[in-house]
Coordinates of N, CA and C in Angstrom, one line a residue:
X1 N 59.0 117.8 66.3 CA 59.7 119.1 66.5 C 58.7 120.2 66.2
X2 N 58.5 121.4 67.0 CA 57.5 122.2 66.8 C 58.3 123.5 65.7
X3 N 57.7 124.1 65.3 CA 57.9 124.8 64.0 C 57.3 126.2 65.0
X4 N 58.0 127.2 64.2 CA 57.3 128.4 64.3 C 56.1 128.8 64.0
X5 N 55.3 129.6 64.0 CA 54.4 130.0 63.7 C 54.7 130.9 62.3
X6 N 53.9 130.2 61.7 CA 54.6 130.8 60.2 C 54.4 132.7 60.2
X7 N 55.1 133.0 59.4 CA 55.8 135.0 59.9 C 56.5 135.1 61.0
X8 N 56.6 134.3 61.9 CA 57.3 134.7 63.8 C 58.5 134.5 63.8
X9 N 59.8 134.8 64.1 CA 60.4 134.7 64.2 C 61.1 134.7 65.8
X10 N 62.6 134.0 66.3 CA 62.1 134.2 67.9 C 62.6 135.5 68.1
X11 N 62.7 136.9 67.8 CA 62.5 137.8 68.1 C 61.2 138.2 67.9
X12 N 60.3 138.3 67.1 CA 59.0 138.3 67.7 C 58.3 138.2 68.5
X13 N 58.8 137.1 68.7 CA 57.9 136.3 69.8 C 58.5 136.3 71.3
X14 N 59.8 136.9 71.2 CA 60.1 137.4 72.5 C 60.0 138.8 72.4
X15 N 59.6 139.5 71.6 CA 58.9 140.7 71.8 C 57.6 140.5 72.3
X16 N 57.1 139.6 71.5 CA 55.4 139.9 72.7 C 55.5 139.3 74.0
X17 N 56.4 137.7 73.9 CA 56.4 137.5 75.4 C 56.9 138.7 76.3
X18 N 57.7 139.5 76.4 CA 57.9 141.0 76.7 C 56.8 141.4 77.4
X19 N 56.2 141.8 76.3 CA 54.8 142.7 76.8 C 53.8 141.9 77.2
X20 N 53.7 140.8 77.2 CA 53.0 139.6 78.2 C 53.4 139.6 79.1
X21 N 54.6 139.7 79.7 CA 55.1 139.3 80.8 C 55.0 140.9 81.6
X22 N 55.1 141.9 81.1 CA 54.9 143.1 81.7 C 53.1 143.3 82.2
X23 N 52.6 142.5 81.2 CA 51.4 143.0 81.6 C 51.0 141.9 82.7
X24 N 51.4 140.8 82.8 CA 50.9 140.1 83.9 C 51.8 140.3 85.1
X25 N 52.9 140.9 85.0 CA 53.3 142.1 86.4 C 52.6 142.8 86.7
X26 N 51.5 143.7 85.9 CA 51.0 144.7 86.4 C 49.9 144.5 86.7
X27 N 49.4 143.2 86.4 CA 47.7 142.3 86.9 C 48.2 141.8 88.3
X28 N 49.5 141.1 88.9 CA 49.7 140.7 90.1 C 50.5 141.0 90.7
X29 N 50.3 142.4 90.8 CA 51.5 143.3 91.3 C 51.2 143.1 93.0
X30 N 52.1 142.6 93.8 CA 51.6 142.3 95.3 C 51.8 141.1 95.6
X31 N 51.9 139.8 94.3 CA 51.6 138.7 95.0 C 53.2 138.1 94.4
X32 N 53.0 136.8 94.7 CA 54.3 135.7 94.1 C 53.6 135.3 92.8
X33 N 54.2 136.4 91.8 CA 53.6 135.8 90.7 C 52.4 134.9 90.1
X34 N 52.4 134.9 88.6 CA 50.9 134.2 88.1 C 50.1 133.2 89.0
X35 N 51.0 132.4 89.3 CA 50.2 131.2 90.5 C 50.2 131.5 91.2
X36 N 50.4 132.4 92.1 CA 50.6 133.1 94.0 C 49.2 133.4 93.5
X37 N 49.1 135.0 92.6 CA 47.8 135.3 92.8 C 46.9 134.6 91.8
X38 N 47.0 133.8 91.2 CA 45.5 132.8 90.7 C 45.2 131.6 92.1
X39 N 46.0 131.8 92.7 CA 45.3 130.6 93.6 C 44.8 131.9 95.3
X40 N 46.1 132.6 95.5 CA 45.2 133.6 96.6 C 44.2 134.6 96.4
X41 N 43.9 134.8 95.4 CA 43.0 136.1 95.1 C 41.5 135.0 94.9
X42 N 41.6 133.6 94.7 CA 40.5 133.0 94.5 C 39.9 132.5 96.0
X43 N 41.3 132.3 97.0 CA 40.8 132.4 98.4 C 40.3 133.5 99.1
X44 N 40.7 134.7 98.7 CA 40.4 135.9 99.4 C 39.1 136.0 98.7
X45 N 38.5 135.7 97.3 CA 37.4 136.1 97.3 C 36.2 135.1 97.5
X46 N 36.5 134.1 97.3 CA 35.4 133.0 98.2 C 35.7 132.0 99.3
X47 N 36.8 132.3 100.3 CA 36.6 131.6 101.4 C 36.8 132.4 102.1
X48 N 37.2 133.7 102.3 CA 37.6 134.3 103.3 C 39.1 135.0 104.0
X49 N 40.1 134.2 102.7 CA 41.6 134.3 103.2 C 42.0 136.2 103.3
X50 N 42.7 136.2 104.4 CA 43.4 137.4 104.6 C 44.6 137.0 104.0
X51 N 45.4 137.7 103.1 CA 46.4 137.6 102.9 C 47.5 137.9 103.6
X52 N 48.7 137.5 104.0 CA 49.6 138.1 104.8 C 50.5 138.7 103.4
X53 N 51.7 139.6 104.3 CA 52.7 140.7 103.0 C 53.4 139.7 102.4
X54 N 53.6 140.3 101.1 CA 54.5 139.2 100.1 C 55.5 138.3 101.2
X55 N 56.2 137.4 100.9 CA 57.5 137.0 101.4 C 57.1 136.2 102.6
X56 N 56.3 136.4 103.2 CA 55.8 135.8 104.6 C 56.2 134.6 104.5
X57 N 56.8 133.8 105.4 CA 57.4 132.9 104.7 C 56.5 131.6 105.4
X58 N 55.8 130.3 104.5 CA 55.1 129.5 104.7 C 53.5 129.3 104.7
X59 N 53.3 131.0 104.9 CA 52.1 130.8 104.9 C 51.5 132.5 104.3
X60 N 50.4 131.7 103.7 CA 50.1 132.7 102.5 C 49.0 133.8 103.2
X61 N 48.3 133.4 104.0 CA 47.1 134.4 104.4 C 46.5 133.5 105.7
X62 N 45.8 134.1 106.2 CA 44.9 133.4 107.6 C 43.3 133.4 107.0
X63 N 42.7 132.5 107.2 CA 41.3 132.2 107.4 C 40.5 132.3 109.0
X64 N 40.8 133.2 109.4 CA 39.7 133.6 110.9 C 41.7 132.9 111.9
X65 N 41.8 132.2 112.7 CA 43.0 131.6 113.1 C 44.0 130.9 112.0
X66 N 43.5 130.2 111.3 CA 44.2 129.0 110.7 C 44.9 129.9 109.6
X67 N 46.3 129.3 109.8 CA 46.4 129.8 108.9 C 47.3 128.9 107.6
X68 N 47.1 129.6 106.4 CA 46.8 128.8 105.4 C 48.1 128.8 104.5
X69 N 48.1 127.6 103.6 CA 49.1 127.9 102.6 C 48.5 127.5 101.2
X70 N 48.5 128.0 100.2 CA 47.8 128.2 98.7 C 48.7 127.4 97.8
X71 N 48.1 126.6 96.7 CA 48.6 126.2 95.6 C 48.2 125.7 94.5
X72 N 48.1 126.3 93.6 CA 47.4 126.6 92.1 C 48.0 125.3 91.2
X73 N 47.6 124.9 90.7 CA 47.7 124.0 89.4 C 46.5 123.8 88.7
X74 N 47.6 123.9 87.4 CA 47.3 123.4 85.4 C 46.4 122.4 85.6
X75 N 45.4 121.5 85.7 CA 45.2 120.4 85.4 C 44.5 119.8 84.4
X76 N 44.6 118.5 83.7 CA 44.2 118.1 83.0 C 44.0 116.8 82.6
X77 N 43.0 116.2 82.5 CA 42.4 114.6 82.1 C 44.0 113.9 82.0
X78 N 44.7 114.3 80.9 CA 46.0 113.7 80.2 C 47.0 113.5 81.9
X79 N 47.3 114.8 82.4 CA 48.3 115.0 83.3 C 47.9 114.8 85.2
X80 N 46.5 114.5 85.2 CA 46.3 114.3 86.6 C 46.5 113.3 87.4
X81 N 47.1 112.0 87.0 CA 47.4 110.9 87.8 C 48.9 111.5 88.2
X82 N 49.8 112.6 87.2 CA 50.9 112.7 87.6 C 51.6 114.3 88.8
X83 N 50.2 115.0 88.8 CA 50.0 116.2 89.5 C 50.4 115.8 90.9
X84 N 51.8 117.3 91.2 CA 51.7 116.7 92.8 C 51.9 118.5 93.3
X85 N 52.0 118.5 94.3 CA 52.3 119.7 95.2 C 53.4 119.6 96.0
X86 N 54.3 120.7 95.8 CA 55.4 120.4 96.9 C 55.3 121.4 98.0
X87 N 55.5 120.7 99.2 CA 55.5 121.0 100.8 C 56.9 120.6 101.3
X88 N 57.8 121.9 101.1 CA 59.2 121.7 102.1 C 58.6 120.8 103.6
X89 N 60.0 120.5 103.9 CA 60.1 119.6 105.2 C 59.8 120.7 106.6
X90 N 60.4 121.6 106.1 CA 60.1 122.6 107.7 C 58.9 123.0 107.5
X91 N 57.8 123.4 106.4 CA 56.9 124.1 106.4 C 55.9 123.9 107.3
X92 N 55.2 125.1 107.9 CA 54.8 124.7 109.0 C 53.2 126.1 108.8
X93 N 51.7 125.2 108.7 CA 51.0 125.9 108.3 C 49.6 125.0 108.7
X94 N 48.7 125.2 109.1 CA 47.4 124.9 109.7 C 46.6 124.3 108.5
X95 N 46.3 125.1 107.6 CA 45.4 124.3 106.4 C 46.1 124.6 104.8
X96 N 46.4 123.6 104.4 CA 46.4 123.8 102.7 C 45.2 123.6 101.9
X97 N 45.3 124.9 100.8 CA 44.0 124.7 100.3 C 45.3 124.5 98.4
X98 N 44.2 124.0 97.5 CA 44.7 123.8 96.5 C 43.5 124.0 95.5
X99 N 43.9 124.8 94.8 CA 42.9 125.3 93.3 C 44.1 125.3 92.2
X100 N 43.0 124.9 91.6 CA 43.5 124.4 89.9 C 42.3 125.2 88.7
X101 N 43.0 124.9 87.5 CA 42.1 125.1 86.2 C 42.5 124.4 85.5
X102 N 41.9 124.3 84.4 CA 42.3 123.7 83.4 C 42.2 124.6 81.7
X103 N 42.5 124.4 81.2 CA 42.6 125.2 79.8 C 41.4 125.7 79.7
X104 N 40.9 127.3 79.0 CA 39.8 127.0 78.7 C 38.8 127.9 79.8
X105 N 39.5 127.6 81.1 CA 38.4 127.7 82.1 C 38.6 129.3 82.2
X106 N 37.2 129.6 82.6 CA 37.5 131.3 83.2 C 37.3 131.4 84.4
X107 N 37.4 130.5 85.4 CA 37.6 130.8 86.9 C 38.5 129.8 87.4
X108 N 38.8 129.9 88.5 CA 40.0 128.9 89.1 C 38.8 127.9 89.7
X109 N 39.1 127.1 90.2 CA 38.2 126.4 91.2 C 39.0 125.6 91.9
X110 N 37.9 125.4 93.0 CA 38.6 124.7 94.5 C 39.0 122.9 94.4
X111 N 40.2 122.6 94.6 CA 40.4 121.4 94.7 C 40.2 120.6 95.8
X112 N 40.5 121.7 96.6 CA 39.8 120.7 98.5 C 40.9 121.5 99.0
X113 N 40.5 121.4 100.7 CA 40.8 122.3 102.2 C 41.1 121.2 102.4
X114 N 42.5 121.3 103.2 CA 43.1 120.0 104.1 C 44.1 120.4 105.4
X115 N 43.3 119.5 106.7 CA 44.4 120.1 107.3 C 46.1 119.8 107.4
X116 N 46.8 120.3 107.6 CA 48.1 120.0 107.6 C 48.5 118.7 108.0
X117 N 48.2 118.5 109.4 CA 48.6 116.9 109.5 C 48.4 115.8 108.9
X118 N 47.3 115.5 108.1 CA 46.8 114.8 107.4 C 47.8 114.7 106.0
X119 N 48.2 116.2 105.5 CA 48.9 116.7 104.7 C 50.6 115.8 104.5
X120 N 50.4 116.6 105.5 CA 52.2 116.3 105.9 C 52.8 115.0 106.6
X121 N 51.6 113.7 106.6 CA 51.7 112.3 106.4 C 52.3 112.0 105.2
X122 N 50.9 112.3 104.3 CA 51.2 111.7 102.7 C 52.9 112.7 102.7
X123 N 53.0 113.8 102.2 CA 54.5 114.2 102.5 C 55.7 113.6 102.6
X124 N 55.4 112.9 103.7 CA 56.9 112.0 104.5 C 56.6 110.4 103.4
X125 N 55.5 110.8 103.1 CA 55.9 108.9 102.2 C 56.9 109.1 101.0
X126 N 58.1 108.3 100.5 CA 58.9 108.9 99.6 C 58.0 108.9 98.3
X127 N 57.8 109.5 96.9 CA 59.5 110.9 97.2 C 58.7 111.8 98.2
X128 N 59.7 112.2 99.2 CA 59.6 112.9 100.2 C 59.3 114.7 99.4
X129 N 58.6 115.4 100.4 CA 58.3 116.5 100.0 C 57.1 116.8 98.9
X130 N 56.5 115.7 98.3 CA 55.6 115.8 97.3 C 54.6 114.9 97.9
X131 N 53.6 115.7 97.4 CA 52.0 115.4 97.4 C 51.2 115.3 96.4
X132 N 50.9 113.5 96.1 CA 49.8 114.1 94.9 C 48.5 114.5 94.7
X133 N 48.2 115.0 94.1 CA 46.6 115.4 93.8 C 45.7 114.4 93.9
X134 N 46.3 113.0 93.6 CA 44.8 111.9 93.4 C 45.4 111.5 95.1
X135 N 46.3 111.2 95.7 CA 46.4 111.0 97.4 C 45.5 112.2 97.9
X136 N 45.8 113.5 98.0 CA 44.8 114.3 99.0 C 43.2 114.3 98.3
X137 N 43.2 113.8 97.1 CA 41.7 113.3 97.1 C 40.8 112.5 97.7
X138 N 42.0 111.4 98.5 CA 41.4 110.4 99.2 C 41.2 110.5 100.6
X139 N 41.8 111.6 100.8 CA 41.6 112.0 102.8 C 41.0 112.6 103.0
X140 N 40.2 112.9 104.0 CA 38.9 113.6 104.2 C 40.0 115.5 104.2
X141 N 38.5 116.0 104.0 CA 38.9 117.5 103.8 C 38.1 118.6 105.2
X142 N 38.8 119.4 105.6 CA 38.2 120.8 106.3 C 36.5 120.6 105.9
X143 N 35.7 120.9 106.3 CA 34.6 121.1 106.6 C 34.0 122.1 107.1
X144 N 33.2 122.8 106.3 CA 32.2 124.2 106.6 C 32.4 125.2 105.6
X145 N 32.9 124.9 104.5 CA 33.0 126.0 103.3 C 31.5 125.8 102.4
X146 N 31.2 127.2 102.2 CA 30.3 126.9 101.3 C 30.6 127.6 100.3
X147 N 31.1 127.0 98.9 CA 31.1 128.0 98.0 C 30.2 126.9 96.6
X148 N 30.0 127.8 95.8 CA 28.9 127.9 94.7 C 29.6 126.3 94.2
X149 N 28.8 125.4 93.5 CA 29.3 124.3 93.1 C 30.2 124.5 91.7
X150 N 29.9 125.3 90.7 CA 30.5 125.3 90.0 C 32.4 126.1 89.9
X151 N 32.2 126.6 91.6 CA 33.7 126.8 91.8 C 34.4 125.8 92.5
X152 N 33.6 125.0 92.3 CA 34.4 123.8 92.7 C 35.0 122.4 91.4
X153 N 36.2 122.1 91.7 CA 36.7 121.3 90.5 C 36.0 119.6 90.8
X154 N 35.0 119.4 89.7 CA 34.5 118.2 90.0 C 35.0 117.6 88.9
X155 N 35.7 117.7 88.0 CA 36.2 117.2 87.0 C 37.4 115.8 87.2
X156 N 37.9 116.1 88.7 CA 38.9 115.5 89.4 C 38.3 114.0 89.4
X157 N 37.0 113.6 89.2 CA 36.3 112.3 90.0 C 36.8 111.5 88.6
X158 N 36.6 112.0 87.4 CA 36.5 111.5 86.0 C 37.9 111.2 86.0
X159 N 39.2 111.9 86.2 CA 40.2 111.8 86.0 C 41.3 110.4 86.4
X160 N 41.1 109.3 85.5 CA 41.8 107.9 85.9 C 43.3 107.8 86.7
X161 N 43.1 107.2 87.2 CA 44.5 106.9 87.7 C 45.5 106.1 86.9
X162 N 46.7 106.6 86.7 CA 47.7 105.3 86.1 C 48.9 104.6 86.7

């Protein structure tokens, strides 16, 4: 059982969560919250994504035609055999891209470019709707990005399966 932080009380600490939560409103003011903009704002600045207006529904921004749908995840040695992505049944989008971080890290990085069909195979296998992270590791990915190696998550290769 976890304990407080000795002096905190949970009005404290829903006082600061308060002004945490206000101030990470006003860092991604525009997007779908903490994850919308940690994973779009890392496409718009190294691959190229245009963003479409909040709400757009399925798809987050275009890359030149294609257009794309974004999705950020936590990851970590402990929790990556169990990491998945969910992709409703109607959704309907040209390439998924997926970035992650891990504790620690000061930049997001790229998990891999995939096209949808490829995507939306693994998808229909049950449980339906979910995608895991170590499956879209194993399908080939979009081709012709060039971004810096260290914004790319290579940490994923180490990460065992269970």
């Amino acid at each position: 059982m976890k304990t407080l932080p000795e002096g905190q009380d949970l009005k404290q600490r829903r006082e600061e969560a308060l002004r945490l939560c206000h101030r990470m409103d006003e860092l991604t003011e525009g997007y779908n919250g903490i994850h919308g903009f940690l994973g779009e704002s890392f496409c718009e600045t190294y691959v190229g994504m245009v963003r479409t207006p909040r709400g757009t529904k399925d798809v987050d921004g275009y890359i030149g035609e294609k257009s794309v749908q974004v999705k950020f995840k936590w990851v970590t040695e402990e929790n990556f055999a169990t990491r998945y992505i969910a992709i409703g049944p109607k959704t309907d989008f040209d390439w998924l891209i997926v970035v992650c971080a891990e504790d620690g890290d000061a930049e997001v990085r790229l998990f891999g470019i995939w096209e949808s069909g490829a995507v939306f195979e693994l998808r229909d296998r049950p449980p339906q709707n979910r995608v895991k992270l170590r499956e879209l590791r194993e399908i080939p990915q979009v081709e012709g990005f060039k971004i810096a190696q260290t914004l790319i998550y290579s940490h994923c290769e180490n990460h065992q399966q269970s």
